[in-house]
Short mmCIF file of C-alpha atoms in Angstrom, two decimals:
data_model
loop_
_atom_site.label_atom_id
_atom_site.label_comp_id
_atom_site.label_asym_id
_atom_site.label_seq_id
_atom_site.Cartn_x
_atom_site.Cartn_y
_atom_site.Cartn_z
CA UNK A 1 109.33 41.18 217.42
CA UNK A 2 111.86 43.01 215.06
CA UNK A 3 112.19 46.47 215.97
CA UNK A 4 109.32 48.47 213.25
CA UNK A 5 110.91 50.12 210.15
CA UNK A 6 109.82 52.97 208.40
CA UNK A 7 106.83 53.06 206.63
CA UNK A 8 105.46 50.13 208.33
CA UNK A 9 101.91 50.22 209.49
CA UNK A 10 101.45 49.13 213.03
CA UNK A 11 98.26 48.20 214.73
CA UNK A 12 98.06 48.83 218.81
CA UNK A 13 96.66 46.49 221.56
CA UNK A 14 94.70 49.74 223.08
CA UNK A 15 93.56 53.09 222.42
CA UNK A 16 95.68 54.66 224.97
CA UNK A 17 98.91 52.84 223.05
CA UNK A 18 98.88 56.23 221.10
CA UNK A 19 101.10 59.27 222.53
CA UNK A 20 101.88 62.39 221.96
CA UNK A 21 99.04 63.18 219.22
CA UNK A 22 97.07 66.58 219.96
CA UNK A 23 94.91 67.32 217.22
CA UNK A 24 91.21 67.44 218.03
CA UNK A 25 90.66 65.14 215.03
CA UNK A 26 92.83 62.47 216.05
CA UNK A 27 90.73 61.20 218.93
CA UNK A 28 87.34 60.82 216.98
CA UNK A 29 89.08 59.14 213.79
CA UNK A 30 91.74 57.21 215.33
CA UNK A 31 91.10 54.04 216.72
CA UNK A 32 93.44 50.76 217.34
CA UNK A 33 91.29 48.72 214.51
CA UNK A 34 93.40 51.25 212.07
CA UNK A 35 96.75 50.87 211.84
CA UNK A 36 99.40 53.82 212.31
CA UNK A 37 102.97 53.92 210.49
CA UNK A 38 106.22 54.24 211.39
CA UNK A 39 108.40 57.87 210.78
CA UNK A 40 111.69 58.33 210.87
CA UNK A 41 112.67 60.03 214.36
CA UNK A 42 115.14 58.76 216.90
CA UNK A 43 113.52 56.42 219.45
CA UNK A 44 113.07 57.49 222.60
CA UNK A 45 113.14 55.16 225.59
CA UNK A 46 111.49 52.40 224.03
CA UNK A 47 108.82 54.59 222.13
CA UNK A 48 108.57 54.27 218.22
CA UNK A 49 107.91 57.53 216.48
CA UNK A 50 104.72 56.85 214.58
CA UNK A 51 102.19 59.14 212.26
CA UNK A 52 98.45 59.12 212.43
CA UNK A 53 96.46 59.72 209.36
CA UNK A 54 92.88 61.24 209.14
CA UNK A 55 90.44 60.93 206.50
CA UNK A 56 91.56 64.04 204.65
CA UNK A 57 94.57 64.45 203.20
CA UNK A 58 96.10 67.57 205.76
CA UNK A 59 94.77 65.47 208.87
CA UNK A 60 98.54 63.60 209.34
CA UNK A 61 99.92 63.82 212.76
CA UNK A 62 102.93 62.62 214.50
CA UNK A 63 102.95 60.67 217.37
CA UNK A 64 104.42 57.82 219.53
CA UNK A 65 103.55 54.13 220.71
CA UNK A 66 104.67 51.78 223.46
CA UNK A 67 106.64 48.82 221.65
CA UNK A 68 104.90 46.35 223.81
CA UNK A 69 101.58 47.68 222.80
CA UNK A 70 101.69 47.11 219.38
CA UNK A 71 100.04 43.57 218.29
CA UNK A 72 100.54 43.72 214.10
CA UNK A 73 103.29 45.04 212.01
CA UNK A 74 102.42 44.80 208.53
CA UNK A 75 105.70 45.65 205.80
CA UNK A 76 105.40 47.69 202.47
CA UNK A 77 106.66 44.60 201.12
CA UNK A 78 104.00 42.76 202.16
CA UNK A 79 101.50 44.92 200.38
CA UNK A 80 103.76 44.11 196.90
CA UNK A 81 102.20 40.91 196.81
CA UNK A 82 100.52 40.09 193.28
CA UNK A 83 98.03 37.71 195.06
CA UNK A 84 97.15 40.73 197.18
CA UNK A 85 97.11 43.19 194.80
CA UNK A 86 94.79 41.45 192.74
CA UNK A 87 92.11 40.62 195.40
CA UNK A 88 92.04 44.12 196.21
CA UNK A 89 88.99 45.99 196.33
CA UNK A 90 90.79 48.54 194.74
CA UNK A 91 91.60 46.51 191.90
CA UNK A 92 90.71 48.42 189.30
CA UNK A 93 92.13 51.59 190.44
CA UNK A 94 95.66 53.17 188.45
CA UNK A 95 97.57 53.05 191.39
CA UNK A 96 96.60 49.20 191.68
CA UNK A 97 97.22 48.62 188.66
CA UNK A 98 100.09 50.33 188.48
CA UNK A 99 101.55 48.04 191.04
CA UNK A 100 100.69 44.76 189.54
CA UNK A 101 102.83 45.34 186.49
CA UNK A 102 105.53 46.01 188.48
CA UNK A 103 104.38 42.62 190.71
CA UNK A 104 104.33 40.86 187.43
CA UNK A 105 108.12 41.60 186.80
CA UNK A 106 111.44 40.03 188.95
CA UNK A 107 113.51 42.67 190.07
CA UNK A 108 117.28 42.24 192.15
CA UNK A 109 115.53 44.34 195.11
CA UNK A 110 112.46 44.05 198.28
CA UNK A 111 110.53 46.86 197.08
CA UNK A 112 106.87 47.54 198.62
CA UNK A 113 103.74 49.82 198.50
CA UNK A 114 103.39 52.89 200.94
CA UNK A 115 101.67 56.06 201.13
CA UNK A 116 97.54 56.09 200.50
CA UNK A 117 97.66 52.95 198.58
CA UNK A 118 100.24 50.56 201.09
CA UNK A 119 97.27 52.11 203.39
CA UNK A 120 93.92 51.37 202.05
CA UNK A 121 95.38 47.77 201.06
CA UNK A 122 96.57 46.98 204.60
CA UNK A 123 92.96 48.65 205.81
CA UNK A 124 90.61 48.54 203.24
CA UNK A 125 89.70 51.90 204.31
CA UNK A 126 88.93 54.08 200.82
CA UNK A 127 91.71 56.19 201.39
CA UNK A 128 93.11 56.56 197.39
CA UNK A 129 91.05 57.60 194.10
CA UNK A 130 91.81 57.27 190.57
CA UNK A 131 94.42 60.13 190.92
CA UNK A 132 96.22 58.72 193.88
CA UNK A 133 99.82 58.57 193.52
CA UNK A 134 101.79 55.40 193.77
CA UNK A 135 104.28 55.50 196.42
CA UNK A 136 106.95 52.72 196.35
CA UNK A 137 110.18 52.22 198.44
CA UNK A 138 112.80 49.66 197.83
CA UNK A 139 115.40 48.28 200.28
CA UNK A 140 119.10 48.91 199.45
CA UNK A 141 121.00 47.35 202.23
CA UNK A 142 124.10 47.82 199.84
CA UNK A 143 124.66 49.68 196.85
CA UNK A 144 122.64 48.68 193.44
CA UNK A 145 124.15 49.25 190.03
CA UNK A 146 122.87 52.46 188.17
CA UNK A 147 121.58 51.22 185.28
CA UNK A 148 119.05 48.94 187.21
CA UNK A 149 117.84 51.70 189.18
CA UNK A 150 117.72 53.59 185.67
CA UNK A 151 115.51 50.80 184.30
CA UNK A 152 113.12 50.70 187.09
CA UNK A 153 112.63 54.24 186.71
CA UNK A 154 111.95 54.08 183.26
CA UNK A 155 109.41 50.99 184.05
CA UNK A 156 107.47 53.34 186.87
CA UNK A 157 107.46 56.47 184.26
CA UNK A 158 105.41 54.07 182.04
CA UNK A 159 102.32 53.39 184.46
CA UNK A 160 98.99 54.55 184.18
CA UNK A 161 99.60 56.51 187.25
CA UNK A 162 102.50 58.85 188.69
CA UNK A 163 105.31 57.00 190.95
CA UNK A 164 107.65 58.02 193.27
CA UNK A 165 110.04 55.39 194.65
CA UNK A 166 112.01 55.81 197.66
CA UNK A 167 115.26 54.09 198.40
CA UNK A 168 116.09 52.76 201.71
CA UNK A 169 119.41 52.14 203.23
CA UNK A 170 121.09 51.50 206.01
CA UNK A 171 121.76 55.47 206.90
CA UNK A 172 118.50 56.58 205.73
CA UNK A 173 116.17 57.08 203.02
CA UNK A 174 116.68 59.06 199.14
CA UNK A 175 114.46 59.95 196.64
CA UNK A 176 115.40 58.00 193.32
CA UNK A 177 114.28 60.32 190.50
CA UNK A 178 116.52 63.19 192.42
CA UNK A 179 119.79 60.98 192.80
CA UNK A 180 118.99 59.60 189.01
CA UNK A 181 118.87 63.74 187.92
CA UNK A 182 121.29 64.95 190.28
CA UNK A 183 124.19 62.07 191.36
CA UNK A 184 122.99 63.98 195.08
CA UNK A 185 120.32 63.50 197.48
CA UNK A 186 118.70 64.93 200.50
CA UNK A 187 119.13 61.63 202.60
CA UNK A 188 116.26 61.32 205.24
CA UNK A 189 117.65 60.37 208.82
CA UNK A 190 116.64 59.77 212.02
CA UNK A 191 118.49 63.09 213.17
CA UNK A 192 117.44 65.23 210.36
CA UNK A 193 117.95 65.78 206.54
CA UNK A 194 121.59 65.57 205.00
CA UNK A 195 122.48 66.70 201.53
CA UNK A 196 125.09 63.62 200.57
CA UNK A 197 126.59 62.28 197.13
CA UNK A 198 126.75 58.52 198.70
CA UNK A 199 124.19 58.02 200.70
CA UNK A 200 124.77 54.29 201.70
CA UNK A 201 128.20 55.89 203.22
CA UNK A 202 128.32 55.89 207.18
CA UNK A 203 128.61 59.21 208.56
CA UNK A 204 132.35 59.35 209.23
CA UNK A 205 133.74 57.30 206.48
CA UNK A 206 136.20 58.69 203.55
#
């Protein structure tokens, strides 16, 4: 198995699989038929830094799992699919919606679903309403021309629901409307925030 990205949702082999979580509401709504997902933290000895969500929106918790206890890894990406989306329960939702037309377009990028929607499509679990936002991420192993990342921007801005897009790369993870607005970002990490004008630039380089 391919070592669990961010924003992945994970499903364990057993309820003990789960580390690290304290909250008193954890134990009575977790349990291994829901998935948890994937932060970004630094891996420790073979543990992947995970977060446990509740039915409300403040229960979120942080936690760890055992790499050899986890039995499903299901991608944003694979929640992107329009033969998915469609079949959804929560079809006829905005945030569905939303993601169709951008399912119904080709675009030079993986992008997939996260958040309360990537959730309750992976789950079924009625996690989003009709003002749930729609959070996306896209995967920028290398650097993508401007005016494309301009254009899907202006596509999102368009939906019947608000959007937020994250951009993945290989040092972390940006926000796109800030680096659209700004030309800087706050570039999540596994060691921490870092305020950066390239953010697909290794620490270290020029």
């Amino acid at each position: 198995m391919n070592t669990p990205r961010p924003h992945d949702l994970l499903w364990l082999s057993e309820s003990n699989a789960l580390e690290g979580v304290s909250e008193e509401w954890g134990a009575s709504q977790w349990r291994p038929q829901l998935p948890v997902v994937v932060r970004r933290d630094v891996n420790h000895e073979g543990r992947i830094p995970v977060g446990v969500r509740g039915m409300r929106r403040d229960q979120r918790a942080a936690g760890w799992v055992n790499a050899a206890k986890i039995k499903r890894v299901v991608s944003p990406e694979s929640l992107a699919s329009r033969e998915l989306l469609v079949k959804s329960p929560f079809v006829s939702m905005p945030p569905v919606q939303g993601a169709i037309q951008l399912a119904l377009r080709e675009w030079p990028w993986v992008w997939g679903i996260t958040g309360s929607v990537g959730y309750a499509l992976a789950t079924e679990v009625p996690v989003l309403h009709a003002d749930s936002d729609l959070d996306l991420i896209i995967r920028c192993p290398e650097p993508v021309e401007h005016k494309l990342l301009l254009e899907w921007q202006q596509v999102i801005g368009q939906l019947l629901c608000r959007a937020d897009t994250q951009i993945e790369t290989p040092q972390g993870a940006f926000a796109l409307a800030e680096w659209l607005r700004d030309g800087r970002v706050l570039l999540k990490t596994s060691s921490g925030p870092q305020l950066v004008s390239d953010p697909w630039m290794q620490k270290g380089e020029a």
